[in-house]
C-alpha cells in the first residue's frame, strides 16, 4: 500500500512538472520571451547570485568561435551552467535546479531570459546514444525501486568516465555515495562548450523518463543504480517551434544602436516592418481615446513595443501607459525612447518587473530629458550603479519628473550617491570651487596669455582614430554643437589628440572663438550694474538677443565678453566654410543675477553653460542648473546601508522639493536612522512621508533620536518603521510621542 501511494504521489508530481513546463513553453509565454545576450539574461539573477557577473565575464572570452553552430551567447550559457562555485547556495546550477524542482512561477520569473537562452542552445546540439555516469553524495537507493518509471526534472550533468567517482570514493570511505549508470538515447553532448578541456560533461534534459533496471547496495557506503531512458524530454518533442532564427537578434544587438541619434531614427525604426500582434493592437483599440493604456502581464516583447509606440503613444496620444510584468529588455527601452523623444503628451510610464537593465535606462534617460514625463516606474529592472549615473544625468536636466520608482534594483550606496548629488539643491560649494580655479586663469590671461593647455591626464588612454569613433563624434556634435572636447573625451574615453584629428581632419570643423572671462567688479562697474542689467533685459524682450548664452548671470562677479585672438578660445563647432568672427578690441562688462527669471518667462531653461577659464575647448565649464522638482522617490530593496543614508541625509539638508521617501527593505541601521533624524530635526521642513519598514538592523538604540526629531519637526505626517527590530517599549515610546501630533500616521 505504501509503495502504491508513493507511485501515485510521484505520478502526481510528474504531472504537475510537465504542466508547468508546458505552460513555460506555451505560445503566449515561452515563445515570446526574447533571446538576449548572456549579460542581459543574468541581470535578474544578480541579487541572489551575487558572483554570477564575474563568471559571465570569465567565460565569454572563451566563446568567441563556438562549435555546433551556436552563437557565443548560447555557448556561454551552457558553459556557465556547467561550472560550479562556492558557496553552493549561490551557484547557478544548484539554485536553478532547486527552482525547477519547485516550479514556483514567482521563483521562476527571474530565470526566464536565461532559460530561453539555455533551452535554445541545448536544442541545437545533437542528441546521442551513450552510457554515462552520475554520482551523488547521498544514499538514494530507497528512492529508486527496480522496474519503477521515474522522471528527472532538472538539467543533469553526467560524465563518460567513472574515474572521478572512484577518486572521490577513495578520499571519503565513510560517507555513503550513490553511483548512477545511465543508458541514454537523447543525451546532449556539451563537451565542446565547457570551460575546461578535460571536462567530459554531457547533459540530460529535464523531463527525460527512465526505467530503473537495477538498484542495489554494494556495501554499506555504496549504492548502485542503473537507469535506462525510455522516453526523451518533451522539450525535444517540440523543439522545432522553440528554435527561432537568430540573425535578427545579432543585428539588433549591433553596437551601432548605441551611438544612433534618437531623434533621426524615430520614424524609420518604429513605422517600418510587417510584424503584427493582433492581441496587443486590439487591447490598444479597446482603450479608445482613454488617457490610460493598460498592457500589464501581456507577454510583451521588444518587438511588440514598436506596436505600442505606434498605436498607443503616437496615434492615440495616451497620457499614461502601463507595461508591468512583461519581457521588455534594453532593446524595447530603445524603441520606447525613440517614441518619447520630444513627446509632450505622455505623463506616466510604468515598466515595473521587466528587464530594462542599465543600457535601457541609458536610452530612456536621454529621451526623458526632452519629454513631458511626470512619473517613471523602473522597479525590478536589474538596474545597478551604472544606471543610477544615467538617471542622475536625466534628473539634472529634467524639469517635469515628479515621481521616480526605483525599488527592487541593485543601486547600492554608490548609486544613491549619484542620485543625491543631483537632488542636492545647494550648488554653492561646487561653484566656489570652479570660480577659485577661474581667478588664477584670469590673472594669467590679463598678463597677456591668450590660450592655455590642460594639465596632462595620465589615466586616460589614447586610442587610434577609427571609423566608429569618427561616426560617434559626428553624432555628438550634431546633437549638441556646444559640446566641449572634454565632454567628448569623457564620453568616448579616448585622448585629446585623436579627438583633435577627428574634428579637424575628418569632420572639417572649426571653433567659434567667443568666450566669457570672469572678473571682479570695480567701483564703477558696481555703480553701472543696475542700468546695464535693464539694458540687457530690454534687448532680450525686444528680440535682439536670440541666444540664451548671450545673457550671463551670477553673484558678485561680472564677465568680460572677449573676442579672442586665437582659435583656442572655442565654444561652438561650425563648418569650415562659415565665416570667422571678427576680432574686437574692447571688452564689455556684463551684470549678473536677475536675468534668469526674465529668461524663463520666454523659454524653458534647463541650465546655463558658462565657459570661464579661457582654456581650449576641453577646458572646465560651470553649469548653473535649475534644481530637480522630484517629489516622490522610491528606493526600497536596493541594498542601501548607513553609508547611503549619509548621502540621503546630506541631500535632505538642502532639498526643498522631496516630500515622499521610500527606503523599506534595505540594510539601514541605527546610525543611518540617527543621521536622518538629525537632518529632519534641524535642516528639513519639506519631507512628509518616510518609510523605513523592513530594515532589520534598526533597533531601540535609534528610538530616542526619532523621538527628539518628532518633537522639532512639523512637516512629517507619516513614518513607517514596522517589521524592524524594535521592542514593545520602543514602539510604545514612539506611539506616545505621535499622539501629541495631529493626524500623524505611525506604523511600528
XYZ file of C-alpha atoms in Angstrom:
748
model
C 0.000 0.000 0.000
C 2.878 2.341 0.846
C 4.551 1.637 -2.490
C 1.286 2.276 -4.306
C 0.789 5.610 -2.550
C 4.360 6.604 -3.373
C 3.863 5.845 -7.062
C 0.649 7.877 -7.067
C 2.490 10.766 -5.444
C 5.339 10.507 -7.971
C 2.844 10.427 -10.828
C 1.098 13.489 -9.409
C 4.403 15.384 -9.072
C 5.472 14.428 -12.600
C 2.129 15.588 -13.987
C 2.459 18.921 -12.221
C 6.028 19.385 -13.505
C 5.002 18.539 -17.066
C 2.097 21.000 -16.971
C 4.345 23.726 -15.549
C 6.973 23.211 -18.253
C 4.326 23.198 -20.963
C 2.984 26.469 -19.592
C 6.526 27.819 -19.690
C 6.865 26.829 -23.347
C 3.349 27.848 -24.394
C 2.837 30.135 -27.384
C 1.761 33.073 -25.216
C 4.660 32.661 -22.788
C 7.910 30.994 -23.721
C 7.886 31.796 -27.439
C 7.524 35.499 -26.643
C 10.476 35.632 -24.280
C 13.267 37.386 -26.225
C 16.669 35.869 -26.854
C 19.147 38.287 -25.310
C 22.852 38.364 -24.551
C 24.080 36.340 -21.602
C 24.977 39.555 -19.786
C 21.361 40.681 -20.010
C 19.948 37.239 -19.277
C 21.662 37.044 -15.881
C 20.796 40.557 -14.702
C 17.593 39.412 -12.915
C 19.684 36.795 -11.068
C 22.328 39.099 -9.602
C 20.572 39.797 -6.302
C 20.572 36.103 -5.283
C 23.625 35.001 -7.323
C 25.995 37.893 -6.481
C 29.064 36.380 -8.202
C 27.381 35.469 -11.470
C 28.528 38.501 -13.460
C 32.143 37.714 -12.571
C 31.778 34.225 -14.024
C 29.986 35.540 -17.119
C 32.929 37.859 -17.781
C 35.310 34.954 -17.195
C 33.722 32.600 -19.718
C 32.684 34.982 -22.511
C 36.217 35.319 -23.907
C 36.315 31.537 -24.440
C 33.171 31.571 -26.576
C 34.201 33.796 -29.479
C 34.029 30.982 -32.070
C 31.810 28.255 -30.612
C 31.251 24.821 -32.144
C 27.996 23.186 -33.265
C 26.686 26.352 -34.929
C 25.860 28.035 -31.631
C 26.118 31.755 -31.047
C 28.706 32.940 -28.500
C 25.949 33.713 -26.000
C 24.312 30.304 -26.440
C 27.607 28.510 -25.940
C 28.385 30.679 -22.917
C 25.004 29.878 -21.351
C 25.907 26.162 -21.384
C 29.405 26.850 -20.073
C 28.012 28.970 -17.242
C 25.700 26.139 -16.210
C 28.489 23.562 -16.280
C 30.820 25.312 -13.828
C 30.352 25.402 -10.082
C 31.448 27.847 -7.425
C 31.239 28.412 -3.702
C 29.085 28.916 -1.776
C 26.875 26.291 -3.388
C 23.659 28.054 -2.384
C 24.788 30.933 -4.644
C 25.913 28.685 -7.525
C 23.854 28.801 -10.718
C 23.215 25.101 -11.380
C 22.340 24.415 -7.727
C 19.849 27.276 -7.403
C 18.390 26.721 -10.893
C 17.719 23.030 -10.342
C 16.174 23.758 -6.968
C 13.874 26.271 -8.661
C 12.987 23.852 -11.459
C 12.114 21.187 -8.896
C 9.719 23.537 -7.112
C 8.342 25.020 -10.356
C 7.032 28.004 -8.422
C 6.033 30.560 -11.061
C 7.090 33.518 -8.932
C 10.523 31.981 -8.272
C 10.875 31.024 -11.926
C 10.295 34.511 -13.362
C 13.869 35.852 -12.893
C 15.181 32.782 -14.742
C 13.103 33.150 -17.917
C 15.673 35.050 -20.000
C 18.470 32.657 -19.059
C 16.291 29.555 -19.562
C 15.276 30.755 -23.028
C 18.936 31.155 -23.965
C 19.911 27.796 -22.436
C 16.965 25.911 -23.981
C 17.743 27.373 -27.396
C 21.397 26.384 -27.058
C 20.943 22.757 -25.982
C 18.212 22.107 -28.540
C 20.717 22.952 -31.279
C 23.131 20.299 -30.039
C 22.931 16.775 -31.471
C 21.263 14.073 -29.350
C 23.437 10.970 -28.957
C 23.110 7.404 -27.638
C 25.621 6.840 -24.848
C 26.058 5.223 -21.452
C 27.061 7.825 -18.888
C 27.647 8.081 -15.160
C 26.400 10.403 -12.462
C 27.133 10.249 -8.761
C 25.539 11.679 -5.657
C 26.815 12.154 -2.120
C 23.514 10.853 -0.731
C 22.085 7.385 -0.147
C 19.326 7.221 -2.791
C 18.622 3.515 -3.240
C 15.329 3.628 -1.307
C 14.006 6.246 -3.747
C 14.611 4.017 -6.803
C 12.708 0.706 -6.861
C 13.544 -1.729 -9.650
C 11.155 -1.562 -12.659
C 9.892 1.815 -11.465
C 9.406 4.641 -14.023
C 10.959 7.908 -12.877
C 11.348 11.373 -14.428
C 14.256 13.753 -13.849
C 13.029 17.351 -13.904
C 16.389 19.095 -13.682
C 19.326 19.650 -16.017
C 21.510 16.698 -15.030
C 25.254 16.802 -15.695
C 26.839 13.409 -16.371
C 30.256 12.122 -17.419
C 31.619 9.417 -19.704
C 34.156 8.237 -17.141
C 33.802 6.544 -13.768
C 37.271 7.637 -12.634
C 36.231 10.897 -10.879
C 33.806 8.903 -8.759
C 36.479 6.367 -7.798
C 38.911 9.078 -6.680
C 36.270 10.796 -4.542
C 35.206 7.468 -3.062
C 38.783 6.740 -2.007
C 39.115 10.123 -0.311
C 35.982 9.599 1.780
C 35.094 5.991 2.571
C 32.760 6.839 5.444
C 30.064 8.852 3.619
C 27.515 6.814 1.663
C 27.511 7.524 -2.086
C 25.247 6.608 -4.989
C 26.542 5.852 -8.470
C 24.116 6.038 -11.412
C 24.847 4.158 -14.629
C 22.518 5.640 -17.249
C 21.833 4.343 -20.747
C 20.732 7.441 -22.675
C 19.233 7.802 -26.146
C 18.962 11.604 -26.343
C 21.671 12.988 -24.089
C 23.242 16.283 -25.214
C 26.993 16.411 -25.783
C 28.263 19.680 -24.277
C 31.968 18.764 -24.159
C 32.807 21.479 -26.717
C 31.080 24.061 -24.538
C 32.700 23.516 -21.139
C 35.287 25.758 -19.521
C 37.911 23.051 -19.024
C 39.021 20.926 -21.981
C 39.291 17.875 -19.724
C 35.634 18.177 -18.731
C 33.718 15.186 -20.164
C 30.303 16.541 -19.256
C 27.081 15.636 -21.006
C 23.619 16.967 -20.241
C 20.321 15.164 -19.661
C 17.389 17.461 -20.394
C 14.625 17.986 -17.834
C 11.580 15.792 -18.352
C 13.522 12.721 -19.525
C 11.908 9.426 -18.397
C 13.874 6.400 -17.180
C 13.172 2.857 -16.063
C 15.055 1.599 -13.014
C 16.897 -1.545 -14.182
C 18.991 -2.161 -11.069
C 19.033 -0.750 -7.537
C 21.372 -2.458 -5.079
C 23.551 -1.742 -2.074
C 27.026 -2.965 -2.984
C 28.331 -2.279 0.526
C 27.492 -0.029 3.449
C 28.917 3.029 1.707
C 27.988 2.470 -1.940
C 24.639 2.236 -3.718
C 24.497 1.264 -7.407
C 21.542 2.282 -9.586
C 21.165 1.557 -13.308
C 18.694 3.571 -15.403
C 17.521 3.162 -18.986
C 15.965 6.017 -20.946
C 12.510 5.075 -22.212
C 11.196 8.484 -23.323
C 13.006 11.642 -24.277
C 12.340 15.043 -22.771
C 9.182 16.695 -24.045
C 11.445 19.647 -24.879
C 12.829 17.547 -27.740
C 9.373 16.516 -28.832
C 8.507 20.167 -29.555
C 11.928 21.579 -30.295
C 11.210 22.833 -33.824
C 8.909 25.739 -32.883
C 11.142 26.603 -29.963
C 14.114 27.372 -32.201
C 13.934 30.802 -33.724
C 16.109 32.436 -36.387
C 18.999 34.161 -34.662
C 20.454 36.503 -37.262
C 17.884 39.169 -36.446
C 18.903 39.124 -32.796
C 22.556 39.539 -33.725
C 21.715 42.569 -35.816
C 19.572 44.075 -33.073
C 22.477 43.854 -30.674
C 24.807 45.660 -33.051
C 26.834 48.324 -31.276
C 25.659 50.849 -33.856
C 22.450 51.160 -31.832
C 24.497 52.686 -29.022
C 25.510 55.757 -30.966
C 22.380 56.167 -33.068
C 20.733 59.545 -32.686
C 17.297 59.044 -31.178
C 15.534 61.848 -32.962
C 16.548 60.925 -36.507
C 15.744 57.241 -36.081
C 12.234 57.804 -34.791
C 10.199 57.399 -37.960
C 12.083 54.610 -39.666
C 12.591 52.262 -36.736
C 9.043 52.483 -35.421
C 6.953 52.559 -38.566
C 8.812 50.060 -40.750
C 8.352 46.273 -40.634
C 5.444 43.901 -41.184
C 5.354 42.369 -37.686
C 1.855 42.253 -36.184
C 0.468 41.326 -32.785
C -3.288 41.498 -33.122
C -3.990 40.890 -29.435
C -1.877 43.887 -28.377
C -3.356 46.030 -31.133
C -6.860 45.034 -30.022
C -6.168 45.972 -26.402
C -4.962 49.394 -27.513
C -8.020 49.836 -29.741
C -10.326 48.867 -26.872
C -8.775 51.570 -24.720
C -10.177 54.013 -27.264
C -9.391 57.614 -26.507
C -8.787 56.822 -22.846
C -5.843 58.607 -21.316
C -4.565 55.300 -19.872
C -3.470 52.184 -21.790
C -3.085 49.117 -19.545
C -0.825 46.401 -21.021
C 0.304 44.704 -17.812
C 1.144 40.965 -17.968
C 0.618 40.633 -21.740
C 3.926 38.831 -22.519
C 5.002 41.926 -24.448
C 8.423 41.613 -26.087
C 10.816 44.140 -27.592
C 9.221 43.584 -30.989
C 5.765 44.363 -29.594
C 6.995 47.693 -28.240
C 7.047 49.073 -31.785
C 3.295 48.442 -31.926
C 2.810 50.064 -28.519
C 4.725 53.179 -29.543
C 2.997 53.468 -32.910
C -0.592 52.945 -31.757
C -0.698 53.944 -28.078
C 1.874 56.718 -27.801
C 1.888 58.302 -31.264
C -1.574 57.560 -32.663
C -3.758 57.526 -29.522
C -1.605 60.117 -27.730
C -2.196 58.435 -24.370
C -1.066 60.160 -21.183
C -0.381 57.054 -19.112
C 0.860 53.633 -20.194
C 1.293 50.532 -18.010
C 3.713 47.822 -19.150
C 4.322 45.911 -15.915
C 5.384 42.253 -15.762
C 6.364 41.788 -19.399
C 9.544 40.742 -21.251
C 10.923 44.146 -22.243
C 14.726 44.437 -22.434
C 17.054 47.307 -23.308
C 16.052 46.947 -26.974
C 12.443 47.629 -26.111
C 13.600 50.547 -23.996
C 15.415 51.937 -27.038
C 12.190 51.799 -29.066
C 10.288 53.469 -26.225
C 12.969 56.136 -26.036
C 12.513 56.916 -29.722
C 8.780 57.323 -29.128
C 9.281 59.501 -26.069
C 11.794 61.887 -27.595
C 10.139 65.325 -27.790
C 6.781 63.770 -26.796
C 4.875 66.353 -24.775
C 1.753 64.211 -24.147
C 2.813 61.094 -22.228
C 2.996 61.809 -18.498
C 3.362 58.364 -16.894
C 5.409 55.307 -17.946
C 5.251 52.129 -15.831
C 7.877 49.463 -16.657
C 7.890 47.612 -13.338
C 9.155 43.994 -13.408
C 10.860 43.908 -16.803
C 14.475 43.511 -17.944
C 15.366 47.068 -18.965
C 18.870 46.967 -17.354
C 21.424 49.799 -17.256
C 21.640 50.043 -21.039
C 17.888 50.505 -21.334
C 18.000 53.188 -18.654
C 20.657 54.981 -20.681
C 18.376 55.070 -23.736
C 15.351 56.211 -21.728
C 17.237 58.887 -19.793
C 18.309 60.624 -22.989
C 14.745 60.878 -24.262
C 13.074 61.740 -20.948
C 15.130 64.931 -20.797
C 13.176 66.090 -23.857
C 9.747 64.824 -22.791
C 6.858 65.797 -20.535
C 7.040 62.678 -18.358
C 5.987 63.210 -14.752
C 6.006 59.622 -13.407
C 8.568 56.911 -14.226
C 8.422 53.416 -12.706
C 11.543 51.277 -13.178
C 11.153 48.972 -10.190
C 12.676 45.493 -10.503
C 14.617 46.002 -13.739
C 18.151 44.929 -12.849
C 19.460 48.498 -12.572
C 22.866 48.964 -10.926
C 25.153 51.868 -10.044
C 25.795 52.470 -13.749
C 22.101 53.019 -14.386
C 21.961 55.407 -11.435
C 24.501 57.617 -13.203
C 22.250 57.873 -16.270
C 19.241 58.637 -14.079
C 21.211 61.310 -12.246
C 22.103 62.991 -15.525
C 18.458 62.844 -16.535
C 17.304 64.419 -13.252
C 19.904 67.148 -13.628
C 18.436 68.202 -16.966
C 14.746 67.405 -16.465
C 12.151 69.849 -15.145
C 8.985 67.722 -15.343
C 9.570 64.441 -13.472
C 7.958 64.394 -10.020
C 7.768 60.650 -9.209
C 10.574 58.099 -9.656
C 10.179 54.435 -8.648
C 13.479 52.536 -8.346
C 12.758 49.900 -5.695
C 13.948 46.283 -6.032
C 17.034 47.095 -8.081
C 20.735 46.989 -7.192
C 21.692 50.650 -6.831
C 23.596 50.251 -3.564
C 25.237 53.120 -1.699
C 27.182 54.301 -4.765
C 24.046 54.553 -6.854
C 22.345 56.527 -4.091
C 25.292 58.912 -4.037
C 24.848 59.675 -7.747
C 21.164 60.444 -7.272
C 21.520 62.516 -4.111
C 24.309 64.643 -5.583
C 21.848 65.813 -8.219
C 18.979 66.279 -5.766
C 21.193 68.415 -3.533
C 19.962 71.905 -4.343
C 22.963 73.692 -2.866
C 25.443 74.300 -5.697
C 27.475 76.846 -3.749
C 30.456 74.660 -2.907
C 30.771 73.442 -6.464
C 30.505 76.918 -7.912
C 33.033 78.345 -5.462
C 35.493 75.632 -6.392
C 35.037 76.398 -10.086
C 35.328 80.141 -9.552
C 38.510 79.856 -7.480
C 40.073 77.967 -10.352
C 38.969 80.557 -12.873
C 40.513 83.502 -10.998
C 44.013 82.049 -11.448
C 43.382 81.636 -15.156
C 42.113 85.183 -15.453
C 45.223 86.542 -13.735
C 47.426 84.886 -16.360
C 45.063 85.971 -19.132
C 45.228 89.605 -18.057
C 49.032 89.414 -18.227
C 48.981 88.745 -21.950
C 48.430 84.995 -22.334
C 45.833 84.209 -24.958
C 45.464 80.427 -24.647
C 46.080 77.691 -22.135
C 46.722 73.973 -22.207
C 45.198 71.437 -19.855
C 47.410 69.556 -17.449
C 48.230 66.082 -18.745
C 45.864 63.313 -17.650
C 47.887 60.146 -17.283
C 44.943 57.874 -16.557
C 43.208 58.462 -19.874
C 44.206 56.037 -22.594
C 44.815 57.292 -26.122
C 43.336 55.182 -28.881
C 43.633 55.267 -32.638
C 41.175 57.120 -34.816
C 38.626 54.590 -36.081
C 35.514 54.795 -38.297
C 33.421 54.087 -35.189
C 34.959 56.938 -33.187
C 34.610 59.331 -36.146
C 30.935 58.441 -36.519
C 30.300 58.811 -32.807
C 31.949 62.249 -32.642
C 29.909 63.360 -35.677
C 26.697 62.320 -33.902
C 27.697 64.055 -30.670
C 28.437 67.336 -32.447
C 25.202 67.121 -34.456
C 23.197 66.626 -31.279
C 24.960 69.392 -29.345
C 27.079 71.937 -31.285
C 28.176 73.394 -27.930
C 29.769 70.159 -26.753
C 33.313 70.541 -25.476
C 36.258 68.318 -26.275
C 36.424 67.396 -22.597
C 32.864 66.091 -22.766
C 33.716 64.087 -25.888
C 36.771 62.660 -24.115
C 34.671 61.653 -21.110
C 32.038 60.044 -23.332
C 34.392 58.033 -25.558
C 37.218 57.564 -23.030
C 39.870 58.475 -25.585
C 42.626 61.072 -25.527
C 42.563 64.664 -26.748
C 44.925 64.068 -29.694
C 42.611 61.662 -31.594
C 39.655 63.977 -30.966
C 41.587 66.919 -32.401
C 42.360 64.875 -35.530
C 38.740 63.752 -35.897
C 37.092 67.171 -35.587
C 39.580 68.987 -37.817
C 40.914 66.497 -40.362
C 37.973 64.116 -40.756
C 34.923 66.257 -39.976
C 36.309 69.594 -41.185
C 35.057 71.562 -38.183
C 36.416 74.756 -36.704
C 35.840 76.529 -33.412
C 33.973 79.787 -32.899
C 36.162 81.898 -30.655
C 33.685 83.598 -28.355
C 34.412 83.386 -24.622
C 33.405 84.761 -21.268
C 36.104 85.550 -18.711
C 35.289 86.248 -15.021
C 36.472 89.464 -13.418
C 35.958 91.170 -10.058
C 33.720 94.243 -10.034
C 35.323 97.644 -9.846
C 33.560 100.513 -8.077
C 32.453 101.973 -11.414
C 31.125 98.633 -12.573
C 29.150 98.225 -9.367
C 27.617 101.665 -9.946
C 26.604 100.764 -13.508
C 25.241 97.323 -12.596
C 21.532 98.210 -12.411
C 21.484 100.361 -15.533
C 23.262 97.771 -17.630
C 21.003 94.998 -16.377
C 17.961 96.929 -17.559
C 19.567 97.403 -20.975
C 20.210 93.674 -21.343
C 16.644 92.788 -20.398
C 15.332 95.392 -22.815
C 17.340 93.840 -25.661
C 16.086 90.374 -24.781
C 12.447 91.476 -24.641
C 12.887 93.221 -27.973
C 14.241 90.112 -29.659
C 17.702 91.495 -30.313
C 19.291 88.785 -28.151
C 18.258 85.395 -29.522
C 20.629 83.091 -27.691
C 20.360 82.273 -24.009
C 24.120 82.316 -23.599
C 24.177 85.983 -24.620
C 22.939 86.647 -21.089
C 25.173 85.825 -18.150
C 24.069 85.610 -14.519
C 25.883 85.224 -11.229
C 26.540 86.731 -7.823
C 29.127 89.398 -7.127
C 31.003 88.811 -10.383
C 30.839 90.173 -13.889
C 32.050 88.519 -17.053
C 34.134 90.093 -19.786
C 32.854 89.404 -23.281
C 36.160 88.764 -25.088
C 36.516 88.015 -28.806
C 39.783 86.099 -28.691
C 42.785 86.337 -30.959
C 43.246 82.610 -31.498
C 41.130 79.549 -32.199
C 41.895 78.129 -28.745
C 39.099 80.084 -27.056
C 36.346 77.981 -28.589
C 32.725 77.473 -27.740
C 30.709 76.287 -30.742
C 31.649 73.877 -33.552
C 30.944 75.214 -37.054
C 31.688 74.111 -40.607
C 34.980 75.251 -42.103
C 33.298 77.389 -44.769
C 31.441 79.504 -42.183
C 32.834 82.980 -41.601
C 35.120 83.508 -38.618
C 34.114 86.115 -36.015
C 35.976 89.366 -36.278
C 38.284 90.459 -33.529
C 37.039 93.215 -31.274
C 39.466 95.410 -29.433
C 37.376 96.107 -26.380
C 35.689 94.340 -23.511
C 32.233 94.840 -22.104
C 31.278 94.226 -18.517
C 28.041 92.317 -18.082
C 25.924 92.439 -14.907
C 24.732 89.254 -13.287
C 21.927 87.987 -11.006
C 18.359 88.907 -12.088
C 18.321 87.663 -15.654
C 17.275 84.022 -15.206
C 13.735 84.838 -14.105
C 13.199 87.033 -17.156
C 14.670 84.417 -19.490
C 12.361 81.717 -18.157
C 9.320 83.822 -18.977
C 10.164 83.476 -22.661
C 11.586 79.961 -22.942
C 12.166 76.812 -20.956
C 15.638 76.968 -19.410
C 17.262 73.834 -18.021
C 20.701 75.297 -17.484
C 23.215 77.927 -18.423
C 26.669 76.850 -19.545
C 29.474 79.357 -18.941
C 32.960 78.703 -20.315
C 35.009 80.671 -17.856
C 38.620 79.514 -17.807
C 39.803 80.765 -21.195
C 41.242 77.312 -21.863
C 40.886 75.229 -25.027
C 37.501 73.780 -25.868
C 38.012 70.877 -23.490
C 38.605 73.191 -20.530
C 36.426 73.331 -17.443
C 32.848 74.579 -17.654
C 30.438 75.668 -14.979
C 26.788 74.732 -15.147
C 24.187 76.645 -13.171
C 21.230 74.267 -13.212
C 17.650 74.617 -12.044
C 17.050 72.180 -9.166
C 15.097 68.993 -9.811
C 11.391 69.140 -8.970
C 11.250 65.453 -7.984
C 8.774 64.969 -5.129
C 8.434 61.176 -4.667
C 11.465 58.854 -4.629
C 11.226 55.080 -4.110
C 14.480 53.319 -3.174
C 13.241 50.225 -1.346
C 15.170 46.925 -1.526
C 18.347 48.396 -3.033
C 20.995 47.155 -0.566
C 21.341 50.644 0.920
C 23.352 50.803 4.146
C 24.080 53.611 6.606
C 26.666 54.883 4.111
C 23.937 55.519 1.556
C 21.725 57.091 4.219
C 24.523 59.547 4.966
C 24.279 60.761 1.352
C 20.480 60.967 1.619
C 20.629 62.903 4.896
C 23.084 65.379 3.391
C 20.817 65.850 0.371
C 17.749 66.472 2.568
C 19.538 69.390 4.229
C 19.145 71.448 1.052
C 16.393 69.729 -0.957
C 13.061 71.517 -0.619
C 11.016 69.548 -3.168
C 11.117 65.933 -1.947
C 8.035 65.031 0.115
C 7.958 61.200 -0.143
C 10.944 58.914 0.551
C 10.577 55.118 0.419
C 13.523 53.227 1.975
C 11.938 49.953 3.095
C 13.694 46.595 2.827
C 17.268 47.884 2.856
C 20.202 47.391 5.248
C 19.744 50.587 7.238
C 20.845 50.518 10.872
C 20.647 52.772 13.906
C 23.435 55.072 12.714
C 21.558 55.755 9.492
C 18.325 56.467 11.371
C 20.138 58.884 13.673
C 21.587 60.730 10.676
C 18.150 61.045 9.089
C 16.606 62.142 12.379
C 19.212 64.865 12.867
C 18.627 66.262 9.382
C 14.843 66.188 9.738
C 15.042 67.830 13.159
C 17.218 70.778 12.201
C 17.537 71.150 8.428
C 14.466 69.872 6.547
C 10.881 71.064 6.617
C 9.535 69.608 3.375
C 9.586 65.786 3.751
C 6.126 64.481 4.704
C 6.275 60.685 4.261
C 9.185 58.490 5.386
C 9.200 54.690 5.024
C 11.860 52.743 6.948
C 9.951 49.494 7.420
C 11.598 46.061 6.991
C 15.092 47.273 7.884
C 16.076 44.556 10.351
C 19.145 46.398 11.656
C 17.045 49.226 13.145
C 16.772 48.685 16.901
C 15.864 50.517 20.105
C 19.160 52.425 20.025
C 17.831 54.932 17.479
C 14.388 55.498 19.018
C 15.455 58.443 21.204
C 16.799 60.216 18.110
C 13.451 59.669 16.364
C 11.500 60.973 19.362
C 13.675 64.082 19.523
C 13.191 64.627 15.787
C 9.408 64.306 16.091
C 9.385 66.998 18.778
C 11.102 69.501 16.486
C 9.888 68.516 13.020
C 6.478 69.761 11.919
C 6.386 68.637 8.285
C 6.348 64.833 8.661
C 2.889 63.289 8.504
C 3.791 59.604 8.178
C 6.543 57.282 9.410
C 6.568 53.535 8.739
C 9.121 51.697 10.871
C 7.319 48.390 11.296
C 8.931 44.972 10.755
C 12.201 46.226 12.223
C 13.929 45.118 15.417
C 12.098 47.364 17.891
C 10.964 46.223 21.321
C 7.449 46.802 22.617
C 8.811 49.518 24.903
C 10.379 51.396 21.996
C 7.176 51.134 19.978
C 5.199 52.489 22.931
C 7.569 55.444 23.256
C 7.044 56.341 19.588
C 3.262 55.967 19.891
C 3.160 58.286 22.909
C 5.162 60.906 21.041
C 2.983 60.838 17.919
C -0.222 61.145 19.977
C 0.817 64.743 20.517
C 0.854 65.356 16.757
C -2.381 65.898 14.864
C -3.325 63.364 12.151
C 0.029 61.603 12.300
C 0.289 58.130 10.738
C 2.758 55.871 12.581
C 3.288 52.202 11.729
C 5.542 50.290 14.113
